[in-house]
mmCIF file of N, CA and C in Angstrom:
data_model
loop_
_atom_site.group_PDB
_atom_site.id
_atom_site.type_symbol
_atom_site.label_atom_id
_atom_site.label_comp_id
_atom_site.label_asym_id
_atom_site.label_seq_id
_atom_site.Cartn_x
_atom_site.Cartn_y
_atom_site.Cartn_z
ATOM 1 N N MET A 1 -6.369 16.246 22.350
ATOM 2 C CA MET A 1 -6.876 14.962 22.746
ATOM 3 C C MET A 1 -5.830 13.878 22.507
ATOM 4 N N HIS A 2 -5.235 13.899 21.337
ATOM 5 C CA HIS A 2 -4.235 12.879 21.027
ATOM 6 C C HIS A 2 -2.994 13.056 21.897
ATOM 7 N N LEU A 3 -2.666 14.288 22.231
ATOM 8 C CA LEU A 3 -1.523 14.533 23.119
ATOM 9 C C LEU A 3 -1.784 13.967 24.512
ATOM 10 N N ILE A 4 -3.009 14.106 24.989
ATOM 11 C CA ILE A 4 -3.355 13.553 26.300
ATOM 12 C C ILE A 4 -3.250 12.038 26.275
ATOM 13 N N TYR A 5 -3.620 11.434 25.168
ATOM 14 C CA TYR A 5 -3.487 9.980 25.016
ATOM 15 C C TYR A 5 -2.016 9.574 25.100
ATOM 16 N N GLY A 6 -1.139 10.368 24.502
ATOM 17 C CA GLY A 6 0.292 10.093 24.569
ATOM 18 C C GLY A 6 0.856 10.311 25.961
ATOM 19 N N VAL A 7 0.404 11.371 26.636
ATOM 20 C CA VAL A 7 0.864 11.655 27.997
ATOM 21 C C VAL A 7 0.482 10.513 28.934
ATOM 22 N N SER A 8 -0.675 9.920 28.693
ATOM 23 C CA SER A 8 -1.128 8.812 29.545
ATOM 24 C C SER A 8 -0.566 7.470 29.082
ATOM 25 N N ARG A 9 0.444 7.513 28.214
ATOM 26 C CA ARG A 9 1.151 6.325 27.715
ATOM 27 C C ARG A 9 0.212 5.332 27.035
ATOM 28 N N CYS A 10 -0.650 5.864 26.197
ATOM 29 C CA CYS A 10 -1.587 5.074 25.388
ATOM 30 C C CYS A 10 -2.551 4.249 26.232
ATOM 31 N N ASN A 11 -2.871 4.739 27.412
ATOM 32 C CA ASN A 11 -3.883 4.121 28.258
ATOM 33 C C ASN A 11 -5.153 4.944 28.072
ATOM 34 N N ALA A 12 -6.126 4.388 27.365
ATOM 35 C CA ALA A 12 -7.317 5.139 26.993
ATOM 36 C C ALA A 12 -8.145 5.552 28.204
ATOM 37 N N SER A 13 -8.280 4.685 29.185
ATOM 38 C CA SER A 13 -9.060 5.029 30.380
ATOM 39 C C SER A 13 -8.396 6.158 31.159
ATOM 40 N N ALA A 14 -7.083 6.087 31.295
ATOM 41 C CA ALA A 14 -6.355 7.154 31.986
ATOM 42 C C ALA A 14 -6.439 8.455 31.197
ATOM 43 N N ALA A 15 -6.407 8.366 29.878
ATOM 44 C CA ALA A 15 -6.515 9.564 29.037
ATOM 45 C C ALA A 15 -7.884 10.211 29.208
ATOM 46 N N ALA A 16 -8.931 9.402 29.287
ATOM 47 C CA ALA A 16 -10.278 9.945 29.477
ATOM 48 C C ALA A 16 -10.383 10.656 30.827
ATOM 49 N N ARG A 17 -9.807 10.065 31.879
ATOM 50 C CA ARG A 17 -9.824 10.702 33.205
ATOM 51 C C ARG A 17 -9.022 12.003 33.191
ATOM 52 N N LEU A 18 -7.848 11.978 32.574
ATOM 53 C CA LEU A 18 -7.004 13.170 32.510
ATOM 54 C C LEU A 18 -7.690 14.279 31.716
ATOM 55 N N TYR A 19 -8.360 13.933 30.643
ATOM 56 C CA TYR A 19 -9.088 14.912 29.832
ATOM 57 C C TYR A 19 -10.203 15.547 30.663
ATOM 58 N N ARG A 20 -10.914 14.707 31.423
ATOM 59 C CA ARG A 20 -11.995 15.192 32.283
ATOM 60 C C ARG A 20 -11.438 16.137 33.357
ATOM 61 N N ASP A 21 -10.257 15.802 33.899
ATOM 62 C CA ASP A 21 -9.637 16.653 34.922
ATOM 63 C C ASP A 21 -9.162 17.987 34.349
ATOM 64 N N ARG A 22 -8.639 17.975 33.133
ATOM 65 C CA ARG A 22 -8.113 19.205 32.522
ATOM 66 C C ARG A 22 -9.211 20.117 31.982
ATOM 67 N N HIS A 23 -10.368 19.545 31.683
ATOM 68 C CA HIS A 23 -11.486 20.329 31.128
ATOM 69 C C HIS A 23 -12.732 20.109 31.986
ATOM 70 N N PRO A 24 -12.754 20.650 33.204
ATOM 71 C CA PRO A 24 -13.864 20.365 34.124
ATOM 72 C C PRO A 24 -15.184 21.052 33.767
ATOM 73 N N ASN A 25 -15.172 22.053 32.916
ATOM 74 C CA ASN A 25 -16.387 22.811 32.626
ATOM 75 C C ASN A 25 -17.173 22.298 31.425
ATOM 76 N N LEU A 26 -16.752 21.218 30.828
ATOM 77 C CA LEU A 26 -17.475 20.687 29.675
ATOM 78 C C LEU A 26 -18.715 19.925 30.122
ATOM 79 N N GLU A 27 -19.763 19.982 29.299
ATOM 80 C CA GLU A 27 -20.983 19.232 29.622
ATOM 81 C C GLU A 27 -20.808 17.745 29.364
ATOM 82 N N ARG A 28 -20.077 17.417 28.310
ATOM 83 C CA ARG A 28 -19.875 16.013 27.942
ATOM 84 C C ARG A 28 -18.389 15.750 27.791
ATOM 85 N N TYR A 29 -18.003 14.516 28.051
ATOM 86 C CA TYR A 29 -16.601 14.120 27.949
ATOM 87 C C TYR A 29 -16.475 12.928 27.012
ATOM 88 N N PRO A 30 -15.377 12.836 26.290
ATOM 89 C CA PRO A 30 -15.198 11.695 25.385
ATOM 90 C C PRO A 30 -14.966 10.399 26.159
ATOM 91 N N ASP A 31 -15.512 9.337 25.620
ATOM 92 C CA ASP A 31 -15.332 8.004 26.174
ATOM 93 C C ASP A 31 -13.911 7.527 25.880
ATOM 94 N N HIS A 32 -13.448 6.527 26.591
ATOM 95 C CA HIS A 32 -12.094 6.014 26.366
ATOM 96 C C HIS A 32 -11.921 5.472 24.946
ATOM 97 N N ARG A 33 -13.011 4.997 24.328
ATOM 98 C CA ARG A 33 -12.928 4.458 22.960
ATOM 99 C C ARG A 33 -12.597 5.542 21.939
ATOM 100 N N VAL A 34 -12.981 6.775 22.234
ATOM 101 C CA VAL A 34 -12.682 7.890 21.330
ATOM 102 C C VAL A 34 -11.171 8.070 21.203
ATOM 103 N N PHE A 35 -10.463 7.965 22.304
ATOM 104 C CA PHE A 35 -9.006 8.119 22.286
ATOM 105 C C PHE A 35 -8.354 7.017 21.453
ATOM 106 N N VAL A 36 -8.864 5.796 21.595
ATOM 107 C CA VAL A 36 -8.329 4.669 20.824
ATOM 108 C C VAL A 36 -8.595 4.881 19.340
ATOM 109 N N ASN A 37 -9.811 5.312 18.991
ATOM 110 C CA ASN A 37 -10.167 5.520 17.583
ATOM 111 C C ASN A 37 -9.361 6.647 16.946
ATOM 112 N N VAL A 38 -9.150 7.721 17.683
ATOM 113 C CA VAL A 38 -8.356 8.834 17.154
ATOM 114 C C VAL A 38 -6.925 8.376 16.887
ATOM 115 N N HIS A 39 -6.344 7.659 17.833
ATOM 116 C CA HIS A 39 -4.967 7.182 17.663
ATOM 117 C C HIS A 39 -4.865 6.216 16.485
ATOM 118 N N ARG A 40 -5.810 5.284 16.391
ATOM 119 C CA ARG A 40 -5.787 4.300 15.303
ATOM 120 C C ARG A 40 -5.931 4.988 13.951
ATOM 121 N N SER A 41 -6.849 5.937 13.868
ATOM 122 C CA SER A 41 -7.075 6.629 12.602
ATOM 123 C C SER A 41 -5.850 7.437 12.179
ATOM 124 N N LEU A 42 -5.225 8.120 13.120
ATOM 125 C CA LEU A 42 -4.015 8.881 12.787
ATOM 126 C C LEU A 42 -2.885 7.959 12.352
ATOM 127 N N LYS A 43 -2.772 6.826 13.007
ATOM 128 C CA LYS A 43 -1.694 5.887 12.693
ATOM 129 C C LYS A 43 -1.909 5.212 11.338
ATOM 130 N N GLU A 44 -3.139 4.763 11.072
ATOM 131 C CA GLU A 44 -3.415 4.004 9.852
ATOM 132 C C GLU A 44 -3.686 4.891 8.641
ATOM 133 N N ASP A 45 -4.475 5.944 8.838
ATOM 134 C CA ASP A 45 -4.933 6.751 7.708
ATOM 135 C C ASP A 45 -4.227 8.092 7.588
ATOM 136 N N GLY A 46 -3.614 8.555 8.675
ATOM 137 C CA GLY A 46 -2.905 9.823 8.628
ATOM 138 C C GLY A 46 -3.772 11.041 8.839
ATOM 139 N N HIS A 47 -5.024 10.851 9.252
ATOM 140 C CA HIS A 47 -5.895 11.987 9.542
ATOM 141 C C HIS A 47 -6.865 11.618 10.652
ATOM 142 N N PHE A 48 -7.501 12.633 11.208
ATOM 143 C CA PHE A 48 -8.458 12.399 12.273
ATOM 144 C C PHE A 48 -9.701 11.716 11.719
ATOM 145 N N PRO A 49 -10.400 10.922 12.528
ATOM 146 C CA PRO A 49 -11.599 10.248 12.031
ATOM 147 C C PRO A 49 -12.684 11.260 11.670
ATOM 148 N N ASN A 50 -13.467 10.914 10.662
ATOM 149 C CA ASN A 50 -14.584 11.739 10.192
ATOM 150 C C ASN A 50 -14.156 13.110 9.690
ATOM 151 N N GLN A 51 -12.889 13.256 9.380
ATOM 152 C CA GLN A 51 -12.408 14.525 8.846
ATOM 153 C C GLN A 51 -12.781 14.587 7.370
ATOM 154 N N ILE A 52 -13.400 15.651 6.958
ATOM 155 C CA ILE A 52 -13.817 15.794 5.564
ATOM 156 C C ILE A 52 -12.582 16.040 4.711
ATOM 157 N N ARG A 53 -12.393 15.221 3.680
ATOM 158 C CA ARG A 53 -11.200 15.286 2.842
ATOM 159 C C ARG A 53 -11.558 15.694 1.412
ATOM 160 N N ALA A 54 -12.505 16.599 1.245
ATOM 161 C CA ALA A 54 -12.973 16.927 -0.094
ATOM 162 C C ALA A 54 -12.493 18.303 -0.550
ATOM 163 N N GLY A 55 -11.244 18.620 -0.311
ATOM 164 C CA GLY A 55 -10.733 19.906 -0.741
ATOM 165 C C GLY A 55 -10.156 19.839 -2.140
ATOM 166 N N GLY A 56 -9.995 20.977 -2.753
ATOM 167 C CA GLY A 56 -9.386 21.034 -4.075
ATOM 168 C C GLY A 56 -10.377 20.795 -5.197
ATOM 169 N N ARG A 57 -9.834 20.581 -6.374
ATOM 170 C CA ARG A 57 -10.676 20.333 -7.534
ATOM 171 C C ARG A 57 -11.393 19.001 -7.407
ATOM 172 N N PRO A 58 -12.613 18.927 -7.904
ATOM 173 C CA PRO A 58 -13.291 17.634 -7.889
ATOM 174 C C PRO A 58 -12.629 16.688 -8.882
ATOM 175 N N SER A 59 -12.506 15.446 -8.511
ATOM 176 C CA SER A 59 -11.889 14.469 -9.406
ATOM 177 C C SER A 59 -12.957 13.838 -10.289
ATOM 178 N N PHE A 60 -12.545 13.408 -11.468
ATOM 179 C CA PHE A 60 -13.483 12.789 -12.390
ATOM 180 C C PHE A 60 -13.610 11.319 -12.019
ATOM 181 N N PRO A 61 -14.822 10.798 -11.843
ATOM 182 C CA PRO A 61 -14.985 9.434 -11.333
ATOM 183 C C PRO A 61 -14.595 8.331 -12.313
ATOM 184 N N TYR A 62 -14.428 8.640 -13.595
ATOM 185 C CA TYR A 62 -14.179 7.591 -14.581
ATOM 186 C C TYR A 62 -12.748 7.617 -15.106
ATOM 187 N N VAL A 63 -11.794 7.897 -14.242
ATOM 188 C CA VAL A 63 -10.395 7.997 -14.656
ATOM 189 C C VAL A 63 -9.890 6.658 -15.173
ATOM 190 N N GLU A 64 -10.203 5.570 -14.456
ATOM 191 C CA GLU A 64 -9.730 4.246 -14.869
ATOM 192 C C GLU A 64 -10.283 3.871 -16.242
ATOM 193 N N GLU A 65 -11.545 4.181 -16.467
ATOM 194 C CA GLU A 65 -12.160 3.892 -17.770
ATOM 195 C C GLU A 65 -11.444 4.668 -18.873
ATOM 196 N N MET A 66 -11.127 5.930 -18.590
ATOM 197 C CA MET A 66 -10.453 6.749 -19.590
ATOM 198 C C MET A 66 -9.048 6.231 -19.864
ATOM 199 N N LEU A 67 -8.326 5.830 -18.818
ATOM 200 C CA LEU A 67 -6.967 5.328 -19.001
ATOM 201 C C LEU A 67 -6.953 4.006 -19.763
ATOM 202 N N GLN A 68 -8.045 3.266 -19.723
ATOM 203 C CA GLN A 68 -8.122 2.001 -20.452
ATOM 204 C C GLN A 68 -8.318 2.237 -21.952
ATOM 205 N N GLU A 69 -8.787 3.408 -22.341
ATOM 206 C CA GLU A 69 -9.011 3.714 -23.757
ATOM 207 C C GLU A 69 -7.696 3.704 -24.542
ATOM 208 N N VAL A 70 -6.607 4.157 -23.930
ATOM 209 C CA VAL A 70 -5.331 4.252 -24.647
ATOM 210 C C VAL A 70 -4.758 2.875 -24.974
ATOM 211 N N PRO A 71 -4.666 1.932 -24.023
ATOM 212 C CA PRO A 71 -4.173 0.602 -24.403
ATOM 213 C C PRO A 71 -5.111 -0.123 -25.374
ATOM 214 N N ASP A 72 -6.417 0.139 -25.259
ATOM 215 C CA ASP A 72 -7.369 -0.494 -26.175
ATOM 216 C C ASP A 72 -7.178 -0.004 -27.602
ATOM 217 N N ASP A 73 -6.883 1.286 -27.758
ATOM 218 C CA ASP A 73 -6.674 1.878 -29.081
ATOM 219 C C ASP A 73 -5.502 2.857 -28.983
ATOM 220 N N PRO A 74 -4.264 2.388 -29.212
ATOM 221 C CA PRO A 74 -3.088 3.252 -29.040
ATOM 222 C C PRO A 74 -3.073 4.486 -29.943
ATOM 223 N N SER A 75 -3.830 4.475 -31.025
ATOM 224 C CA SER A 75 -3.823 5.633 -31.922
ATOM 225 C C SER A 75 -4.916 6.642 -31.574
ATOM 226 N N ILE A 76 -5.554 6.496 -30.432
ATOM 227 C CA ILE A 76 -6.645 7.399 -30.060
ATOM 228 C C ILE A 76 -6.088 8.777 -29.690
ATOM 229 N N SER A 77 -6.848 9.798 -30.016
ATOM 230 C CA SER A 77 -6.454 11.166 -29.682
ATOM 231 C C SER A 77 -7.219 11.618 -28.440
ATOM 232 N N VAL A 78 -6.818 12.762 -27.920
ATOM 233 C CA VAL A 78 -7.518 13.320 -26.768
ATOM 234 C C VAL A 78 -8.957 13.645 -27.157
ATOM 235 N N ARG A 79 -9.139 14.108 -28.379
ATOM 236 C CA ARG A 79 -10.487 14.394 -28.866
ATOM 237 C C ARG A 79 -11.308 13.106 -28.976
ATOM 238 N N GLY A 80 -10.661 12.020 -29.383
ATOM 239 C CA GLY A 80 -11.346 10.730 -29.450
ATOM 240 C C GLY A 80 -11.754 10.234 -28.069
ATOM 241 N N ILE A 81 -10.883 10.462 -27.091
ATOM 242 C CA ILE A 81 -11.224 10.096 -25.712
ATOM 243 C C ILE A 81 -12.426 10.904 -25.246
ATOM 244 N N GLU A 82 -12.453 12.185 -25.618
ATOM 245 C CA GLU A 82 -13.579 13.040 -25.246
ATOM 246 C C GLU A 82 -14.874 12.520 -25.855
ATOM 247 N N GLU A 83 -14.823 12.107 -27.120
ATOM 248 C CA GLU A 83 -16.024 11.604 -27.789
ATOM 249 C C GLU A 83 -16.518 10.301 -27.174
ATOM 250 N N ARG A 84 -15.585 9.410 -26.810
ATOM 251 C CA ARG A 84 -15.975 8.101 -26.269
ATOM 252 C C ARG A 84 -16.437 8.158 -24.819
ATOM 253 N N THR A 85 -15.780 8.981 -24.010
ATOM 254 C CA THR A 85 -16.057 8.960 -22.571
ATOM 255 C C THR A 85 -16.833 10.168 -22.066
ATOM 256 N N GLY A 86 -16.821 11.266 -22.814
ATOM 257 C CA GLY A 86 -17.479 12.474 -22.349
ATOM 258 C C GLY A 86 -16.605 13.329 -21.446
ATOM 259 N N ILE A 87 -15.360 12.914 -21.250
ATOM 260 C CA ILE A 87 -14.419 13.679 -20.429
ATOM 261 C C ILE A 87 -13.861 14.810 -21.284
ATOM 262 N N PRO A 88 -13.849 16.043 -20.786
ATOM 263 C CA PRO A 88 -13.304 17.154 -21.572
ATOM 264 C C PRO A 88 -11.852 16.896 -21.994
ATOM 265 N N LYS A 89 -11.486 17.456 -23.168
ATOM 266 C CA LYS A 89 -10.133 17.246 -23.710
ATOM 267 C C LYS A 89 -9.049 17.659 -22.727
ATOM 268 N N SER A 90 -9.221 18.823 -22.112
ATOM 269 C CA SER A 90 -8.184 19.315 -21.195
ATOM 270 C C SER A 90 -8.033 18.390 -19.987
ATOM 271 N N THR A 91 -9.149 17.873 -19.484
ATOM 272 C CA THR A 91 -9.096 16.941 -18.355
ATOM 273 C C THR A 91 -8.449 15.639 -18.778
ATOM 274 N N ALA A 92 -8.824 15.133 -19.946
ATOM 275 C CA ALA A 92 -8.244 13.888 -20.448
ATOM 276 C C ALA A 92 -6.737 14.041 -20.637
ATOM 277 N N HIS A 93 -6.323 15.175 -21.184
ATOM 278 C CA HIS A 93 -4.893 15.405 -21.404
ATOM 279 C C HIS A 93 -4.137 15.470 -20.072
ATOM 280 N N ARG A 94 -4.717 16.143 -19.073
ATOM 281 C CA ARG A 94 -4.087 16.248 -17.755
ATOM 282 C C ARG A 94 -3.976 14.871 -17.096
ATOM 283 N N ILE A 95 -5.017 14.044 -17.206
ATOM 284 C CA ILE A 95 -4.993 12.699 -16.627
ATOM 285 C C ILE A 95 -3.933 11.854 -17.314
ATOM 286 N N LEU A 96 -3.828 11.962 -18.634
ATOM 287 C CA LEU A 96 -2.815 11.201 -19.372
ATOM 288 C C LEU A 96 -1.407 11.631 -18.965
ATOM 289 N N GLN A 97 -1.202 12.926 -18.800
ATOM 290 C CA GLN A 97 0.118 13.416 -18.393
ATOM 291 C C GLN A 97 0.501 12.888 -17.019
ATOM 292 N N ARG A 98 -0.444 12.897 -16.087
ATOM 293 C CA ARG A 98 -0.154 12.396 -14.740
ATOM 294 C C ARG A 98 0.122 10.904 -14.741
ATOM 295 N N ALA A 99 -0.492 10.174 -15.672
ATOM 296 C CA ALA A 99 -0.266 8.729 -15.779
ATOM 297 C C ALA A 99 0.936 8.421 -16.663
ATOM 298 N N GLU A 100 1.628 9.468 -17.125
ATOM 299 C CA GLU A 100 2.789 9.336 -18.007
ATOM 300 C C GLU A 100 2.448 8.564 -19.281
ATOM 301 N N MET A 101 1.278 8.853 -19.822
ATOM 302 C CA MET A 101 0.843 8.264 -21.092
ATOM 303 C C MET A 101 0.710 9.407 -22.095
ATOM 304 N N HIS A 102 0.877 9.073 -23.371
ATOM 305 C CA HIS A 102 0.814 10.092 -24.406
ATOM 306 C C HIS A 102 -0.128 9.632 -25.505
ATOM 307 N N PRO A 103 -1.073 10.491 -25.904
ATOM 308 C CA PRO A 103 -1.943 10.108 -27.006
ATOM 309 C C PRO A 103 -1.140 9.995 -28.301
ATOM 310 N N PHE A 104 -1.540 9.108 -29.152
ATOM 311 C CA PHE A 104 -0.915 8.834 -30.448
ATOM 312 C C PHE A 104 0.403 8.078 -30.343
ATOM 313 N N HIS A 105 0.928 7.836 -29.151
ATOM 314 C CA HIS A 105 2.164 7.075 -29.008
ATOM 315 C C HIS A 105 1.823 5.671 -28.558
ATOM 316 N N VAL A 106 2.314 4.691 -29.268
ATOM 317 C CA VAL A 106 2.079 3.310 -28.882
ATOM 318 C C VAL A 106 2.862 3.054 -27.602
ATOM 319 N N GLN A 107 2.157 2.593 -26.583
ATOM 320 C CA GLN A 107 2.774 2.400 -25.257
ATOM 321 C C GLN A 107 3.512 1.077 -25.205
#
């Protein structure tokens, strides 16, 4: 679909007609706005619209709260973070490593 939009030189109406001509056996055809939305989404977001992006490990929703614990109390341990936030020690340690922060070290 996006290739047809490019072939038609970013003319959405022409792309819709060309798509209809290339796929005559379909029951339904995309409107010209679909071509514009697909192009905009790829350009701005880097993925197709409505594409599910929930792959991999689930992320912990309170990362910012956990990262704020270290500046608030520089002597806090990973176990202390676990007690205060409920985030498992291993997860807290991994989040700190990715943020280049170290427990027990004054930042």
